[in-house]
Amino acid sequence: MARAMNASRKMQALDALESNVRSYSRSFPAVFSRARGSIMLTEDGRKVVDFFSGAGTLNYGHNNHRIKAAIADYLASDAVVHGLDMATPAKIDFMELFNTVILARRNLEYCFQFTGPTGANAIEAAIKLARKVTGRQNIISFTNGYHGMSLGAMAASGNRAYRTASGVALSGATFMPYDGYLGPDVDTADYLQKVLADESSGIDCPAAILVETVQGEGGINVAGREWLQAVQTVAKSAGALLIVDDVQMGCGRTGHFFSFEFADLSPDLVVLSKSLSGYGLPLSMVLIKKEFDAWQPGEHTGTFRGNNLALVAAMAAIDLYWRDEAFGLEVLRLGEFMRHRLETIAVKYGNSFAVRGRGMAFGFDCQMPEIAAATARGAFERGLMVERCGPVDQVVKFLPALTIDCETLDHGLEIFEQALNQALKRTRSS
Ligand SMILES: *Cc1c(COP(=O)(O)O)cnc(C)c1O
């Protein structure tokens, strides 16, 4: 009782002090005090199963104790935490490990650019570099794409409400239909190929094609292997760089370290952020094919690039999970279990529902935003955190930690089903 009062007083203080811009504290109205793995604890003593994972930032769970040990050791040793982008053992060791364990085994060769700590900053850097390399301005991006809140990244993002909030004209990007945007019978890569080859299509020659292989914020829209390969071919023949935004779908989310591996792509630039540090510490980077590393020293800079503590955490995560194939295979196995459960629920409760996803990223498309909203709200009341996505937030999104145990995963899906059932009863009776 006292704890509940304390928690409600804290929420009131938050409402009074924090800007109106706050958002997730509204979707998930509780004060979260502690977390471990896939469970978050609220101040008033509730347990919440986390299927949101910080929008894909916590692929290895909250406070993963094995990663935490590496961070604690580093802090205890008085090693350099902040050093701008000066050389430190942490940075060099990270690059060497990433190079051997992640890149070399996949026959990939990149150099590393550590950008400011947000995904948006890494996207800005990638876009800037592509423009510099090609001497062109236009960035081809896709309907329902999301790349971040800064102006360059926002110009390449579809969401109308966010674009409007920019307050200035957003320029330098042209939108093309994503895979499946015009229904199953239209190959939108053909259209892309056509407008870029046509001297009179009105579409300026692109510096880059910027793509997510699964659109996270856009509604868990999944691009197919052939479509992605076709986009890569189009980029090459148009003289544009292919940039894969792997901020949300990278770091194992789709069952491989990179989301583009299944399609055998060889992107010119790859952008990583969210789960890169493996611990929720801010860390972002752009992987650059050596022939496109056209930067002058210091041409893209920033105070918090390659934070050493985050690099130490990232190193621990790679060392723990990516030295062999077992972890990725387990992600695929859990993902198939999720797909099966979600598809069964979709069939059971109504024929207009659709389940989309790859690896352990799933979307349950309720078609109607009010059903998705009521389901997410009801789920939270029952102890499950799920977020919504898609153009009108009509999709319930599932991003559980990749390290989740079967029992907790099953329990969370159970809560989702109950919440959906309840939401449908309410909407169908009103
Ligand atoms: C979250 C996200 C970004 C932006 O990252 P921030 O750290 O929020 O700036 C860019 N692209 C994708 C695909 C994302 O999911």
Tab-separated table of C-alpha atoms in Angstrom, residues 53-342:
chain	number	residue	atom	x	y	z
A	53	SER	CA	13.369	-4.637	-25.190
A	54	GLY	CA	13.969	-0.915	-25.467
A	55	ALA	CA	12.811	-0.968	-29.099
A	56	GLY	CA	15.396	-3.644	-29.863
A	57	THR	CA	18.212	-2.254	-27.710
A	58	LEU	CA	18.238	-5.112	-25.212
A	59	ASN	CA	18.621	-8.168	-27.432
A	60	TYR	CA	20.578	-9.901	-24.671
A	61	GLY	CA	18.123	-8.910	-21.937
A	62	HIS	CA	18.265	-6.356	-19.136
A	63	ASN	CA	21.429	-6.255	-17.022
A	64	ASN	CA	22.850	-9.372	-18.623
A	65	HIS	CA	25.085	-10.379	-15.751
A	66	ARG	CA	27.879	-11.719	-17.945
A	67	ILE	CA	28.145	-8.444	-19.840
A	68	LYS	CA	27.780	-6.542	-16.573
A	69	ALA	CA	30.846	-8.304	-15.176
A	70	ALA	CA	32.979	-6.978	-18.047
A	71	ILE	CA	31.658	-3.436	-17.493
A	72	ALA	CA	32.249	-3.624	-13.728
A	73	ASP	CA	35.813	-4.882	-14.200
A	74	TYR	CA	36.546	-2.122	-16.666
A	75	LEU	CA	35.209	0.563	-14.313
A	76	ALA	CA	37.086	-0.893	-11.359
A	77	SER	CA	40.384	-0.771	-13.262
A	78	ASP	CA	40.297	3.006	-13.877
A	79	ALA	CA	40.639	2.386	-17.599
A	80	VAL	CA	39.706	5.306	-19.887
A	81	VAL	CA	35.935	5.721	-20.172
A	82	HIS	CA	35.769	8.860	-22.261
A	83	GLY	CA	38.561	9.705	-24.648
A	84	LEU	CA	36.783	11.288	-27.619
A	85	ASP	CA	38.054	9.070	-30.423
A	86	MET	CA	41.567	8.639	-29.114
A	87	ALA	CA	43.162	5.228	-29.316
A	88	THR	CA	42.366	2.971	-26.351
A	89	PRO	CA	42.826	-0.760	-25.846
A	90	ALA	CA	39.019	-1.076	-25.574
A	91	LYS	CA	38.479	0.392	-29.012
A	92	ILE	CA	41.258	-1.530	-30.720
A	93	ASP	CA	40.257	-4.817	-29.066
A	94	PHE	CA	36.636	-4.279	-30.055
A	95	MET	CA	37.501	-3.711	-33.707
A	96	GLU	CA	39.793	-6.722	-33.792
A	97	LEU	CA	37.195	-8.982	-32.206
A	98	PHE	CA	34.362	-7.700	-34.413
A	99	ASN	CA	36.589	-8.144	-37.416
A	100	THR	CA	37.430	-11.784	-36.677
A	101	VAL	CA	34.234	-13.058	-35.094
A	102	ILE	CA	31.637	-11.136	-37.101
A	103	LEU	CA	33.108	-9.839	-40.357
A	104	ALA	CA	35.791	-12.294	-41.469
A	105	ARG	CA	33.552	-15.323	-40.935
A	106	ARG	CA	30.993	-13.773	-43.235
A	107	ASN	CA	33.562	-12.772	-45.840
A	108	LEU	CA	32.823	-9.126	-45.182
A	109	GLU	CA	35.414	-6.376	-45.208
A	110	TYR	CA	34.665	-3.012	-43.704
A	111	CYS	CA	36.386	-0.284	-41.791
A	112	PHE	CA	34.710	1.168	-38.720
A	113	GLN	CA	33.342	4.650	-38.186
A	114	PHE	CA	32.199	5.389	-34.654
A	115	THR	CA	29.653	8.160	-34.772
A	116	GLY	CA	27.695	10.011	-32.128
A	117	PRO	CA	25.837	7.576	-29.887
A	118	THR	CA	22.419	7.585	-31.544
A	119	GLY	CA	21.227	5.578	-34.505
A	120	ALA	CA	20.196	8.847	-36.144
A	121	ASN	CA	23.738	10.154	-35.996
A	122	ALA	CA	25.102	7.045	-37.648
A	123	ILE	CA	22.448	7.345	-40.374
A	124	GLU	CA	23.436	11.001	-40.902
A	125	ALA	CA	27.058	9.947	-41.267
A	126	ALA	CA	26.197	7.218	-43.772
A	127	ILE	CA	24.048	9.555	-45.864
A	128	LYS	CA	26.694	12.283	-45.793
A	129	LEU	CA	29.386	9.861	-46.857
A	130	ALA	CA	27.298	8.486	-49.732
A	131	ARG	CA	26.698	12.042	-50.943
A	132	LYS	CA	30.367	12.835	-50.717
A	133	VAL	CA	31.419	9.678	-52.539
A	134	THR	CA	28.948	10.103	-55.409
A	135	GLY	CA	28.677	13.881	-55.620
A	136	ARG	CA	24.903	13.392	-55.744
A	137	GLN	CA	22.206	14.455	-53.276
A	138	ASN	CA	19.226	12.199	-53.653
A	139	ILE	CA	18.698	9.357	-51.199
A	140	ILE	CA	16.206	6.681	-52.226
A	141	SER	CA	14.307	5.469	-49.192
A	142	PHE	CA	11.129	3.470	-48.832
A	143	THR	CA	7.521	3.919	-47.828
A	144	ASN	CA	7.094	3.302	-44.089
A	145	GLY	CA	10.846	3.505	-43.533
A	146	TYR	CA	12.185	4.898	-40.272
A	147	HIS	CA	15.732	6.173	-39.814
A	148	GLY	CA	15.693	8.627	-36.916
A	149	MET	CA	14.789	12.111	-35.790
A	150	SER	CA	17.583	14.360	-37.044
A	151	LEU	CA	16.807	16.282	-40.218
A	152	GLY	CA	18.748	14.164	-42.717
A	153	ALA	CA	17.467	10.890	-41.273
A	154	MET	CA	13.949	12.309	-40.946
A	155	ALA	CA	13.933	13.383	-44.591
A	156	ALA	CA	14.356	9.692	-45.431
A	157	SER	CA	11.619	8.561	-42.984
A	158	GLY	CA	8.005	8.151	-43.947
A	159	ASN	CA	5.986	8.951	-40.828
A	160	ARG	CA	3.911	12.068	-41.519
A	161	ALA	CA	3.461	13.219	-37.916
A	162	TYR	CA	7.202	13.096	-37.256
A	163	ARG	CA	7.970	14.811	-40.558
A	164	THR	CA	5.559	17.623	-39.778
A	165	ALA	CA	7.151	18.108	-36.361
A	166	SER	CA	10.485	18.844	-38.068
A	167	GLY	CA	9.200	22.328	-38.759
A	168	VAL	CA	11.267	22.834	-41.920
A	169	ALA	CA	11.169	21.466	-45.422
A	170	LEU	CA	12.767	18.040	-45.489
A	171	SER	CA	14.710	17.492	-48.656
A	172	GLY	CA	17.150	15.205	-50.377
A	173	ALA	CA	15.162	11.978	-50.331
A	174	THR	CA	12.774	10.254	-52.716
A	175	PHE	CA	10.423	7.511	-51.556
A	176	MET	CA	9.884	4.289	-53.435
A	177	PRO	CA	7.381	1.540	-52.593
A	178	TYR	CA	8.807	-1.072	-50.225
A	179	ASP	CA	8.513	-4.785	-50.931
A	180	GLY	CA	4.822	-5.710	-50.910
A	181	TYR	CA	3.601	-2.099	-50.659
A	182	LEU	CA	1.430	-2.457	-53.753
A	183	GLY	CA	0.225	-5.955	-52.953
A	184	PRO	CA	1.692	-9.360	-53.653
A	185	ASP	CA	1.399	-9.090	-57.433
A	186	VAL	CA	3.551	-6.011	-57.956
A	187	ASP	CA	7.318	-6.274	-57.827
A	188	THR	CA	8.262	-2.831	-56.569
A	189	ALA	CA	11.950	-3.476	-57.309
A	190	ASP	CA	10.991	-3.486	-61.014
A	191	TYR	CA	9.487	-0.038	-60.574
A	192	LEU	CA	12.623	1.183	-58.789
A	193	GLN	CA	14.775	-0.214	-61.583
A	194	LYS	CA	12.598	1.433	-64.207
A	195	VAL	CA	12.548	4.944	-62.720
A	196	LEU	CA	16.280	4.953	-62.104
A	197	ALA	CA	17.082	3.758	-65.623
A	198	ASP	CA	14.654	6.226	-67.231
A	199	GLU	CA	16.357	9.540	-68.075
A	200	SER	CA	13.007	11.245	-67.832
A	201	SER	CA	11.397	9.672	-64.744
A	202	GLY	CA	11.847	12.801	-62.665
A	203	ILE	CA	13.803	10.931	-60.019
A	204	ASP	CA	17.291	12.369	-59.532
A	205	CYS	CA	20.263	10.030	-59.692
A	206	PRO	CA	20.701	8.675	-56.190
A	207	ALA	CA	23.721	8.893	-53.931
A	208	ALA	CA	22.363	5.924	-52.023
A	209	ILE	CA	19.529	3.506	-51.580
A	210	LEU	CA	18.755	3.298	-47.855
A	211	VAL	CA	16.825	0.243	-46.737
A	212	GLU	CA	15.754	-1.764	-43.696
A	213	THR	CA	15.426	-5.486	-44.462
A	214	VAL	CA	12.551	-5.612	-41.976
A	215	GLN	CA	10.873	-2.303	-41.243
A	216	GLY	CA	10.697	-2.031	-37.455
A	217	GLU	CA	8.769	1.171	-36.768
A	218	GLY	CA	6.960	0.922	-40.111
A	219	GLY	CA	4.958	-2.138	-39.028
A	220	ILE	CA	7.302	-5.167	-39.220
A	221	ASN	CA	7.195	-5.252	-42.985
A	222	VAL	CA	9.470	-7.989	-44.232
A	223	ALA	CA	11.409	-7.675	-47.465
A	224	GLY	CA	12.074	-10.846	-49.407
A	225	ARG	CA	15.445	-12.187	-50.406
A	226	GLU	CA	14.917	-11.668	-54.134
A	227	TRP	CA	13.613	-8.157	-53.687
A	228	LEU	CA	16.634	-7.177	-51.601
A	229	GLN	CA	18.988	-8.671	-54.139
A	230	ALA	CA	17.210	-6.787	-56.897
A	231	VAL	CA	17.546	-3.541	-54.927
A	232	GLN	CA	21.262	-4.202	-54.532
A	233	THR	CA	21.604	-4.773	-58.282
A	234	VAL	CA	19.682	-1.577	-59.016
A	235	ALA	CA	21.931	0.390	-56.650
A	236	LYS	CA	25.001	-0.911	-58.398
A	237	SER	CA	23.775	-0.133	-61.894
A	238	ALA	CA	22.609	3.322	-60.793
A	239	GLY	CA	26.034	4.083	-59.315
A	240	ALA	CA	24.481	4.490	-55.856
A	241	LEU	CA	25.699	3.095	-52.551
A	242	LEU	CA	23.548	0.495	-50.836
A	243	ILE	CA	23.052	1.395	-47.166
A	244	VAL	CA	21.422	-1.162	-44.890
A	245	ASP	CA	19.923	0.411	-41.772
A	246	ASP	CA	20.460	-2.430	-39.314
A	247	VAL	CA	19.887	-0.253	-36.262
A	248	GLN	CA	16.871	-2.237	-35.042
A	249	MET	CA	17.081	-5.522	-36.971
A	250	GLY	CA	20.824	-6.068	-36.608
A	251	CYS	CA	22.759	-7.699	-33.749
A	252	GLY	CA	20.938	-11.024	-34.021
A	253	ARG	CA	17.301	-9.917	-34.079
A	254	THR	CA	16.556	-11.855	-37.261
A	255	GLY	CA	18.575	-14.927	-36.286
A	256	HIS	CA	21.814	-13.796	-37.919
A	257	PHE	CA	24.113	-11.074	-36.673
A	258	PHE	CA	23.232	-8.901	-39.677
A	259	SER	CA	19.679	-8.865	-40.976
A	260	PHE	CA	20.897	-8.959	-44.593
A	261	GLU	CA	22.915	-12.181	-44.336
A	262	PHE	CA	19.975	-14.370	-45.338
A	263	ALA	CA	19.812	-12.527	-48.663
A	264	ASP	CA	23.573	-12.688	-49.279
A	265	LEU	CA	23.803	-8.934	-49.634
A	266	SER	CA	27.034	-7.034	-49.588
A	267	PRO	CA	25.964	-3.516	-48.560
A	268	ASP	CA	28.391	-0.666	-49.133
A	269	LEU	CA	27.544	0.844	-45.762
A	270	VAL	CA	25.927	-0.808	-42.745
A	271	VAL	CA	24.521	1.165	-39.836
A	272	LEU	CA	24.407	-0.424	-36.381
A	273	SER	CA	23.264	0.974	-33.068
A	274	LYS	CA	20.545	-0.114	-30.600
A	275	SER	CA	21.756	-3.580	-29.443
A	276	LEU	CA	25.366	-3.072	-30.488
A	277	SER	CA	26.633	-2.459	-26.940
A	278	GLY	CA	24.454	-5.333	-25.745
A	279	TYR	CA	23.644	-3.587	-22.493
A	280	GLY	CA	21.618	-0.536	-23.392
A	281	LEU	CA	24.676	1.713	-23.395
A	282	PRO	CA	24.667	4.155	-26.309
A	283	LEU	CA	26.956	3.052	-29.135
A	284	SER	CA	26.608	3.463	-32.893
A	285	MET	CA	28.760	2.819	-35.888
A	286	VAL	CA	28.872	2.780	-39.648
A	287	LEU	CA	30.671	-0.065	-41.383
A	288	ILE	CA	32.246	1.268	-44.558
A	289	LYS	CA	33.591	-0.666	-47.536
A	290	LYS	CA	37.179	0.459	-47.771
A	291	GLU	CA	36.846	1.867	-51.295
A	292	PHE	CA	34.149	4.257	-50.057
A	293	ASP	CA	36.020	5.562	-47.028
A	294	ALA	CA	36.303	9.017	-48.520
A	295	TRP	CA	36.217	10.962	-45.260
A	296	GLN	CA	38.807	13.611	-44.520
A	297	PRO	CA	40.123	13.304	-40.941
A	298	GLY	CA	37.564	14.805	-38.559
A	299	GLU	CA	35.035	15.542	-41.278
A	300	HIS	CA	32.215	13.959	-39.246
A	301	THR	CA	32.874	14.327	-35.562
A	302	GLY	CA	31.171	14.428	-32.145
A	303	THR	CA	31.958	14.273	-28.435
A	304	PHE	CA	30.575	10.852	-27.641
A	305	ARG	CA	31.960	8.575	-30.337
A	306	GLY	CA	32.874	5.013	-29.496
A	307	ASN	CA	32.397	5.345	-25.750
A	308	ASN	CA	34.828	2.907	-24.189
A	309	LEU	CA	32.445	1.497	-21.605
A	310	ALA	CA	29.953	0.700	-24.366
A	311	LEU	CA	32.724	-0.851	-26.463
A	312	VAL	CA	33.730	-3.110	-23.584
A	313	ALA	CA	30.114	-4.226	-23.220
A	314	ALA	CA	29.838	-4.791	-26.994
A	315	MET	CA	32.969	-6.899	-26.913
A	316	ALA	CA	31.594	-9.052	-24.106
A	317	ALA	CA	28.318	-9.563	-26.002
A	318	ILE	CA	30.093	-10.671	-29.169
A	319	ASP	CA	32.424	-12.915	-27.230
A	320	LEU	CA	29.528	-14.539	-25.368
A	321	TYR	CA	27.034	-15.057	-28.170
A	322	TRP	CA	28.658	-14.940	-31.574
A	323	ARG	CA	31.715	-17.165	-31.484
A	324	ASP	CA	29.720	-20.017	-33.021
A	325	GLU	CA	26.344	-20.582	-34.659
A	326	ALA	CA	24.460	-21.935	-31.662
A	327	PHE	CA	22.944	-18.638	-30.530
A	328	GLY	CA	21.638	-17.655	-33.957
A	329	LEU	CA	20.085	-21.094	-34.414
A	330	GLU	CA	18.347	-20.799	-31.051
A	331	VAL	CA	16.937	-17.407	-32.077
A	332	LEU	CA	15.529	-18.982	-35.241
A	333	ARG	CA	14.047	-21.833	-33.221
A	334	LEU	CA	12.354	-19.521	-30.713
A	335	GLY	CA	11.212	-17.368	-33.616
A	336	GLU	CA	9.450	-20.300	-35.265
A	337	PHE	CA	7.745	-21.065	-31.963
A	338	MET	CA	6.552	-17.445	-31.794
A	339	ARG	CA	5.362	-17.475	-35.391
A	340	HIS	CA	3.375	-20.630	-34.796
A	341	ARG	CA	1.730	-19.261	-31.638
A	342	LEU	CA	0.912	-15.900	-33.182
